[in-house]
């Protein structure tokens, strides 16, 4: 079978999905403005590697188990919602910087690269919408006859493309003029992102327990 037509279809569908606003975008937006480019880049890499989690369980058939076992998918969604709510509450608790504190210093609030990487990895890896996307991808778009070696290559590409997309956003959002403007109102920005994340968490719970 031909590799390129299927790969181009996978790449196109993935680009539309990754460019759509969601928890990953909210995390990068908050980290880029509040904590700087290095922290946002670490989160971007974590989000990219989170793609490999979805690829791995899709190849192993665990994704089918999630799809055919409603209580397991509900549990998975509840864990994801709890994590998003936890990050949202942290964002809501953001306080304005003191008058003596430099705006740039206020942006670097003791968030390590490992913490931001882990946040990106967990945000993507625990995203039920990403789970459903990859279930559809492997069930509809990628042929069952496609060798696993090709599927692994698809996964590596999607992980790299995802990390590259959010890295680009990280650089754009940390341009000096944009960042300084947003940092002056950074605590309000954080609180808005906190509300967005809490709304996403509630939507996940509603979809898992009411919408099914």
XYZ file of N, CA and C in Angstrom:
636
model
N 0.837 -1.192 0.000
C 0.000 0.000 0.000
C 0.878 1.250 0.000
N 0.311 2.388 -0.474
C 1.074 3.623 -0.563
C 1.093 4.335 0.774
N 2.268 4.788 1.150
C 2.453 5.448 2.452
C 1.986 6.887 2.420
N 2.341 7.632 1.367
C 2.163 9.081 1.384
C 0.713 9.560 1.408
N -0.202 8.991 0.610
C -1.594 9.485 0.694
C -2.184 9.379 2.097
N -1.983 8.244 2.769
C -2.506 8.076 4.114
C -1.811 9.016 5.090
N -0.501 9.161 4.952
C 0.239 10.055 5.852
C -0.244 11.492 5.710
N -0.445 11.955 4.467
C -0.898 13.331 4.250
C -2.297 13.546 4.823
N -3.143 12.519 4.734
C -4.477 12.620 5.323
C -4.391 12.702 6.847
N -3.562 11.845 7.444
C -3.357 11.867 8.896
C -2.809 13.219 9.337
N -1.822 13.729 8.599
C -1.202 15.009 8.951
C -2.211 16.156 8.861
N -3.071 16.132 7.854
C -4.060 17.196 7.679
C -5.078 17.182 8.810
N -5.606 16.005 9.114
C -6.599 15.891 10.176
C -5.986 16.275 11.524
N -4.748 15.853 11.748
C -4.073 16.175 13.010
C -3.858 17.672 13.150
N -3.494 18.348 12.064
C -3.252 19.790 12.142
C -4.521 20.534 12.544
N -5.654 20.148 11.948
C -6.926 20.789 12.306
C -7.226 20.570 13.782
N -6.974 19.349 14.261
C -7.264 19.022 15.662
C -6.356 19.786 16.617
N -5.056 19.828 16.313
C -4.109 20.441 17.248
C -4.247 21.961 17.266
N -4.733 22.540 16.167
C -4.886 23.997 16.105
C -6.171 24.467 16.779
N -7.072 23.538 17.101
C -8.328 23.906 17.761
C -8.070 24.227 19.230
N -8.659 25.301 19.753
C -8.461 25.653 21.171
C -8.954 24.549 22.101
N -8.208 24.324 23.161
C -8.557 23.297 24.137
C -7.675 23.425 25.357
N -7.632 22.405 26.208
C -6.807 22.473 27.419
C -5.329 22.726 27.125
N -4.796 22.104 26.068
C -3.386 22.303 25.729
C -3.099 23.774 25.434
N -3.976 24.384 24.655
C -3.803 25.791 24.304
C -3.882 26.678 25.545
N -4.822 26.383 26.427
C -4.978 27.180 27.647
C -3.724 27.112 28.517
N -3.140 25.917 28.621
C -1.935 25.753 29.433
C -0.768 26.545 28.847
N -0.565 26.422 27.545
C 0.544 27.135 26.894
C 0.344 28.638 26.991
N -0.879 29.081 26.804
C -1.170 30.507 26.888
C -0.811 31.054 28.264
N -1.198 30.321 29.298
C -0.919 30.775 30.663
C 0.582 30.755 30.965
N 1.239 29.653 30.612
C 2.664 29.539 30.918
C 3.499 30.540 30.126
N 3.150 30.741 28.857
C 3.940 31.644 28.021
C 3.898 33.064 28.565
N 2.706 33.518 28.925
C 2.566 34.902 29.389
C 3.064 35.066 30.819
N 2.736 34.100 31.662
C 3.012 34.256 33.086
C 4.437 33.853 33.462
N 4.985 32.847 32.764
C 6.265 32.284 33.212
C 7.400 32.355 32.196
N 7.123 32.744 30.969
C 8.200 32.924 30.014
C 8.349 31.791 29.022
N 9.238 32.015 28.055
C 9.332 31.118 26.907
C 9.895 29.747 27.284
N 10.878 29.673 28.195
C 11.475 28.384 28.525
C 10.461 27.448 29.181
N 9.682 28.003 30.088
C 8.654 27.202 30.764
C 7.596 26.754 29.766
N 7.190 27.658 28.869
C 6.184 27.309 27.863
C 6.717 26.255 26.895
N 7.992 26.353 26.539
C 8.584 25.358 25.644
C 8.636 23.980 26.303
N 8.954 23.943 27.594
C 8.961 22.666 28.315
C 7.565 22.049 28.316
N 6.545 22.883 28.528
C 5.167 22.387 28.482
C 4.807 21.914 27.077
N 5.299 22.606 26.061
C 5.031 22.221 24.669
C 5.605 20.844 24.364
N 6.814 20.587 24.851
C 7.427 19.267 24.646
C 6.620 18.202 25.378
N 6.160 18.520 26.582
C 5.331 17.578 27.325
C 4.046 17.250 26.583
N 3.419 18.272 26.007
C 2.192 18.053 25.231
C 2.481 17.163 24.028
N 3.609 17.429 23.355
C 3.976 16.610 22.203
C 4.180 15.154 22.574
N 4.873 14.910 23.674
C 5.106 13.524 24.105
C 3.812 12.874 24.591
N 2.860 13.690 25.050
C 1.567 13.144 25.437
C 0.870 12.455 24.270
N 1.164 12.920 23.039
C 0.611 12.280 21.845
C 1.023 10.810 21.784
N 2.268 10.536 22.180
C 2.764 9.158 22.120
C 2.015 8.247 23.076
N 1.474 8.811 24.163
C 0.654 8.016 25.083
C -0.584 7.506 24.351
N -1.234 8.394 23.612
C -2.436 8.006 22.872
C -2.103 7.004 21.766
N -0.982 7.228 21.093
C -0.572 6.300 20.023
C -0.284 4.922 20.609
N 0.376 4.896 21.757
C 0.756 3.617 22.365
C -0.464 2.782 22.730
N -1.448 3.399 23.419
C -2.598 2.575 23.809
C -3.487 2.245 22.616
N -3.440 3.079 21.568
C -4.188 2.744 20.358
C -3.589 1.509 19.683
N -2.272 1.452 19.635
C -1.600 0.300 19.031
C -1.800 -0.961 19.866
N -1.866 -0.795 21.195
C -2.007 -1.952 22.080
C -3.458 -2.407 22.242
N -4.396 -1.630 21.712
C -5.797 -2.009 21.816
C -6.476 -1.525 23.078
N -5.757 -0.776 23.907
C -6.363 -0.282 25.146
C -7.426 0.768 24.840
N -7.237 1.518 23.747
C -8.222 2.514 23.355
C -9.582 1.881 23.092
N -9.588 0.716 22.455
C -10.846 0.005 22.207
C -11.504 -0.395 23.519
N -10.681 -0.769 24.499
C -11.219 -1.126 25.821
C -11.895 0.073 26.469
N -11.278 1.237 26.362
C -11.889 2.459 26.905
C -13.221 2.758 26.226
N -13.244 2.550 24.911
C -14.449 2.862 24.144
C -15.594 1.915 24.484
N -15.280 0.655 24.735
C -16.325 -0.353 24.955
C -16.638 -0.578 26.428
N -15.957 0.128 27.327
C -16.207 -0.014 28.766
C -16.566 1.360 29.326
N -17.870 1.692 29.358
C -18.282 3.055 29.750
C -17.759 3.496 31.113
N -17.776 2.615 32.107
C -17.347 3.046 33.442
C -15.862 3.375 33.472
N -15.083 2.672 32.643
C -13.647 2.944 32.593
C -13.389 4.298 31.931
N -14.141 4.577 30.879
C -13.991 5.880 30.226
C -14.450 7.002 31.147
N -15.509 6.754 31.930
C -15.971 7.752 32.888
C -14.915 8.014 33.964
N -14.275 6.952 34.431
C -13.211 7.110 35.416
C -12.057 7.916 34.838
N -11.698 7.600 33.607
C -10.629 8.316 32.916
C -10.990 9.799 32.785
N -12.234 10.086 32.415
C -12.687 11.467 32.259
C -12.686 12.199 33.597
N -13.071 11.493 34.678
C -13.105 12.115 36.005
C -11.697 12.497 36.462
N -10.728 11.634 36.213
C -9.337 11.939 36.564
C -8.851 13.158 35.779
N -9.166 13.188 34.488
C -8.768 14.319 33.658
C -9.422 15.611 34.134
N -10.710 15.547 34.466
C -11.423 16.733 34.935
C -10.850 17.233 36.256
N -10.508 16.303 37.145
C -9.933 16.691 38.434
C -8.595 17.400 38.235
N -7.797 16.914 37.289
C -6.498 17.541 37.043
C -6.674 18.947 36.458
N -7.587 19.089 35.487
C -7.834 20.409 34.908
C -8.386 21.375 35.960
N -9.261 20.867 36.833
C -9.815 21.712 37.901
C -8.719 22.147 38.861
N -7.788 21.261 39.157
C -6.671 21.589 40.048
C -5.840 22.735 39.473
N -5.514 22.652 38.181
C -4.747 23.720 37.543
C -5.571 25.003 37.503
N -6.886 24.862 37.240
C -7.753 26.031 37.189
C -7.826 26.766 38.511
N -7.931 26.029 39.601
C -7.979 26.643 40.932
C -6.673 27.369 41.227
N -5.551 26.760 40.857
C -4.253 27.432 41.041
C -4.225 28.760 40.303
N -4.754 28.758 39.082
C -4.756 29.987 38.284
C -5.668 31.038 38.905
N -6.805 30.617 39.436
C -7.740 31.563 40.054
C -7.155 32.232 41.291
N -6.207 31.577 41.923
C -5.610 32.120 43.152
C -4.477 33.102 42.872
N -4.205 33.388 41.604
C -3.123 34.313 41.265
C -3.409 35.697 41.832
N -2.387 36.288 42.434
C -2.518 37.621 43.032
C -1.729 38.633 42.214
N -2.141 39.891 42.243
C -1.388 40.913 41.515
C -0.001 41.100 42.114
N 1.020 41.406 41.296
C 2.357 41.634 41.839
C 2.401 42.868 42.700
N 3.252 42.866 43.712
C 3.398 44.040 44.570
C 4.051 45.175 43.799
N 3.899 46.382 44.300
C 4.432 47.538 43.594
C 5.953 47.499 43.527
N 6.573 46.844 44.507
C 8.034 46.776 44.515
C 8.568 45.675 43.608
N 7.677 44.805 43.133
C 8.135 43.652 42.369
C 8.179 43.983 40.897
N 9.281 43.698 40.269
C 9.427 43.924 38.839
C 8.488 43.008 38.063
N 7.934 43.514 36.952
C 6.978 42.736 36.166
C 7.591 41.449 35.651
N 8.849 41.533 35.208
C 9.505 40.340 34.696
C 9.725 39.321 35.788
N 10.112 39.769 36.976
C 10.314 38.844 38.095
C 9.007 38.180 38.486
N 7.908 38.952 38.422
C 6.607 38.386 38.787
C 6.208 37.261 37.864
N 6.768 37.272 36.649
C 6.372 36.261 35.678
C 7.035 34.921 35.917
N 8.106 34.887 36.701
C 8.886 33.661 36.817
C 8.640 32.960 38.142
N 7.438 32.770 38.536
C 7.033 32.372 39.872
C 7.393 30.941 40.237
N 8.644 30.618 40.323
C 9.099 29.342 40.845
C 8.409 28.150 40.195
N 8.254 28.204 38.901
C 7.754 27.055 38.146
C 8.937 26.460 37.402
N 9.298 25.237 37.754
C 10.465 24.606 37.141
C 10.113 24.068 35.760
N 11.139 23.797 34.975
C 10.920 23.219 33.656
C 10.274 21.842 33.767
N 10.665 21.073 34.797
C 10.072 19.759 34.995
C 8.582 19.870 35.318
N 8.211 20.838 36.141
C 6.802 21.017 36.494
C 5.972 21.369 35.261
N 6.498 22.257 34.427
C 5.746 22.651 33.231
C 5.702 21.508 32.220
N 6.808 20.767 32.096
C 6.817 19.597 31.206
C 5.778 18.576 31.653
N 5.745 18.304 32.949
C 4.798 17.327 33.490
C 3.364 17.800 33.292
N 3.126 19.103 33.475
C 1.774 19.644 33.273
C 1.331 19.458 31.826
N 2.231 19.731 30.891
C 1.891 19.539 29.482
C 1.621 18.084 29.146
N 2.468 17.193 29.667
C 2.312 15.759 29.416
C 0.983 15.242 29.956
N 0.662 15.612 31.198
C -0.572 15.128 31.816
C -1.808 15.756 31.183
N -1.709 17.040 30.824
C -2.860 17.713 30.218
C -3.254 17.044 28.911
N -2.260 16.700 28.094
C -2.565 16.035 26.828
C -2.857 14.554 27.028
N -2.051 13.894 27.842
C -2.216 12.454 28.036
C -3.533 12.085 28.692
N -4.105 13.001 29.495
C -5.369 12.734 30.182
C -6.560 13.426 29.521
N -6.379 13.859 28.284
C -7.446 14.572 27.586
C -8.372 13.577 26.884
N -9.595 13.370 27.391
C -10.502 12.406 26.756
C -10.841 12.752 25.310
N -10.840 14.056 24.978
C -11.106 14.424 23.591
C -9.986 13.918 22.677
N -8.757 13.969 23.177
C -7.651 13.419 22.403
C -7.804 11.902 22.270
N -8.291 11.267 23.332
C -8.539 9.826 23.282
C -9.526 9.491 22.176
N -10.650 10.222 22.137
C -11.656 9.972 21.109
C -11.108 10.271 19.722
N -10.276 11.298 19.618
C -9.674 11.632 18.325
C -8.808 10.476 17.810
N -7.981 9.927 18.680
C -7.095 8.858 18.238
C -7.845 7.551 18.002
N -8.911 7.327 18.741
C -9.751 6.164 18.462
C -10.328 6.267 17.051
N -10.831 7.458 16.705
C -11.386 7.669 15.366
C -10.290 7.584 14.307
N -9.124 8.130 14.608
C -8.018 8.132 13.661
C -7.604 6.714 13.292
N -7.437 5.869 14.322
C -6.971 4.511 14.073
C -8.095 3.606 13.560
N -9.349 3.992 13.805
C -10.457 3.152 13.363
C -10.940 3.502 11.957
N -10.839 4.781 11.580
C -11.440 5.233 10.327
C -10.410 5.615 9.275
N -9.419 6.405 9.675
C -8.496 6.969 8.691
C -7.330 6.037 8.405
N -6.755 5.473 9.451
C -5.606 4.580 9.265
C -6.120 3.171 8.993
N -5.702 2.622 7.889
C -6.175 1.294 7.485
C -5.665 0.211 8.442
N -6.495 -0.804 8.716
C -6.019 -1.937 9.532
C -4.836 -2.656 8.900
N -4.699 -2.508 7.585
C -3.598 -3.165 6.884
C -2.287 -2.377 6.974
N -2.362 -1.150 7.489
C -1.146 -0.346 7.626
C -0.201 -1.008 8.624
N 1.057 -1.258 8.241
C 2.007 -1.892 9.168
C 2.200 -1.045 10.427
N 2.479 -1.715 11.539
C 2.713 -0.995 12.796
C 3.885 -0.029 12.686
N 4.865 -0.376 11.847
C 6.011 0.531 11.681
C 5.567 1.870 11.115
N 4.592 1.859 10.185
C 4.054 3.093 9.638
C 3.275 3.854 10.710
N 2.478 3.106 11.489
C 1.676 3.745 12.535
C 2.570 4.422 13.569
N 3.684 3.800 13.884
C 4.636 4.403 14.820
C 5.222 5.686 14.231
N 5.519 5.649 12.925
C 6.029 6.849 12.258
C 4.984 7.970 12.286
N 3.714 7.599 12.073
C 2.651 8.601 12.172
C 2.651 9.231 13.567
N 2.758 8.382 14.581
C 2.742 8.866 15.953
C 3.907 9.792 16.253
N 5.091 9.430 15.788
C 6.275 10.271 15.998
C 6.098 11.618 15.312
N 5.558 11.575 14.090
C 5.318 12.833 13.381
C 4.335 13.707 14.156
N 3.222 13.124 14.605
C 2.206 13.915 15.307
C 2.741 14.481 16.615
N 3.582 13.710 17.313
C 4.189 14.217 18.542
C 5.100 15.404 18.235
N 5.919 15.270 17.187
C 6.831 16.344 16.802
C 6.060 17.571 16.333
N 5.030 17.355 15.489
C 4.247 18.475 14.956
C 3.500 19.207 16.068
N 2.975 18.458 17.028
C 2.267 19.077 18.148
C 3.208 19.940 18.981
N 4.384 19.377 19.317
C 5.370 20.139 20.094
C 5.817 21.381 19.324
N 6.003 21.242 17.995
C 6.440 22.375 17.180
C 5.377 23.471 17.142
N 4.108 23.077 17.017
C 3.012 24.060 16.977
C 2.944 24.862 18.268
N 2.975 24.177 19.394
C 2.859 24.896 20.668
C 4.148 25.650 21.004
N 5.280 25.187 20.496
C 6.524 25.943 20.668
C 6.445 27.262 19.901
N 5.875 27.201 18.695
C 5.695 28.420 17.909
C 4.786 29.398 18.648
N 3.689 28.873 19.212
C 2.799 29.728 19.999
C 3.535 30.326 21.202
N 4.404 29.519 21.818
C 5.160 30.000 22.974
C 6.012 31.209 22.603
N 6.683 31.141 21.457
C 7.516 32.263 21.025
C 6.670 33.482 20.675
N 5.542 33.255 19.998
C 4.696 34.384 19.615
C 4.124 35.090 20.839
N 3.727 34.312 21.832
C 3.096 34.887 23.021
C 4.097 35.527 23.976
N 5.384 35.234 23.785
C 6.391 35.823 24.671
C 7.193 36.927 23.984
N 6.698 37.396 22.860
C 7.313 38.593 22.265
C 7.193 39.735 23.277
N 8.208 40.532 23.379
C 8.327 41.475 24.496
C 7.102 42.364 24.660
N 6.633 42.976 23.579
C 5.517 43.910 23.695
C 4.247 43.193 24.125
N 4.008 42.017 23.524
C 2.804 41.254 23.863
C 2.853 40.814 25.309
N 4.000 40.274 25.705
C 4.115 39.720 27.047
C 4.043 40.800 28.125
N 4.745 41.922 27.913
C 4.719 42.981 28.912
C 3.318 43.558 29.077
N 2.605 43.690 27.942
C 1.235 44.197 28.022
C 0.351 43.262 28.843
N 0.491 41.940 28.581
C -0.334 40.973 29.297
C 0.108 40.805 30.745
N 1.392 40.932 31.005
C 1.880 40.743 32.367
C 1.411 41.859 33.310
N 1.193 43.042 32.764
C 0.699 44.118 33.598
C -0.677 43.790 34.173
N -1.382 42.930 33.461
C -2.693 42.457 33.938
C -2.667 40.941 34.089
N -1.491 40.434 34.427
C -1.273 38.992 34.443
C -2.193 38.222 35.364
N -2.476 38.791 36.550
C -3.314 38.041 37.485
C -4.746 37.925 36.972
N -5.236 38.952 36.244
C -6.559 38.838 35.638
C -6.544 37.801 34.521
N -5.458 37.796 33.778
C -5.303 36.811 32.710
C -5.319 35.400 33.290
N -4.583 35.193 34.389
C -4.556 33.889 35.037
C -5.946 33.468 35.499
N -6.676 34.410 36.051
C -8.011 34.086 36.560
C -8.965 33.702 35.430
N -8.830 34.377 34.296
C -9.658 34.014 33.142
C -9.323 32.612 32.672
N -8.006 32.289 32.592
C -7.589 30.949 32.200
C -8.062 29.912 33.211
N -8.091 30.311 34.494
C -8.588 29.400 35.522
C -10.052 29.066 35.299
N -10.854 30.085 34.942
C -12.270 29.850 34.653
C -12.441 28.963 33.424
N -11.589 29.190 32.418
C -11.651 28.359 31.203
C -11.360 26.901 31.542
N -10.327 26.672 32.335
C -9.956 25.300 32.694
C -11.037 24.639 33.547
N -11.633 25.388 34.462
C -12.724 24.835 35.264
C -13.935 24.517 34.383
N -14.196 25.373 33.408
C -15.309 25.112 32.490
C -15.038 23.849 31.659
N -13.799 23.680 31.232
C -13.433 22.471 30.486
C -13.589 21.230 31.356
N -13.204 21.346 32.625
C -13.344 20.211 33.542
C -14.814 19.839 33.715
N -15.677 20.842 33.887
C -17.109 20.578 34.039
C -17.693 19.981 32.764
N -17.210 20.456 31.612
C -17.692 19.918 30.336
C -17.308 18.444 30.188
N -16.100 18.095 30.602
C -15.673 16.698 30.545
C -16.567 15.818 31.400
N -16.852 16.269 32.611
C -17.707 15.485 33.507
C -19.122 15.358 32.940
N -19.648 16.442 32.409
C -20.997 16.403 31.830
C -21.039 15.441 30.652
N -20.029 15.517 29.773
C -19.999 14.654 28.593
C -19.884 13.184 28.979
N -19.090 12.907 30.027
C -18.836 11.522 30.412
C -20.010 10.906 31.155
N -20.674 11.687 32.021
C -21.696 11.112 32.891
C -23.126 11.433 32.472
N -23.308 12.490 31.678
C -24.658 12.859 31.268
C -24.840 12.701 29.765
N -23.803 13.084 29.025
C -23.939 13.077 27.566
C -23.825 11.708 26.923
N -23.390 10.680 27.688
C -23.226 9.367 27.088
C -24.573 8.648 26.975
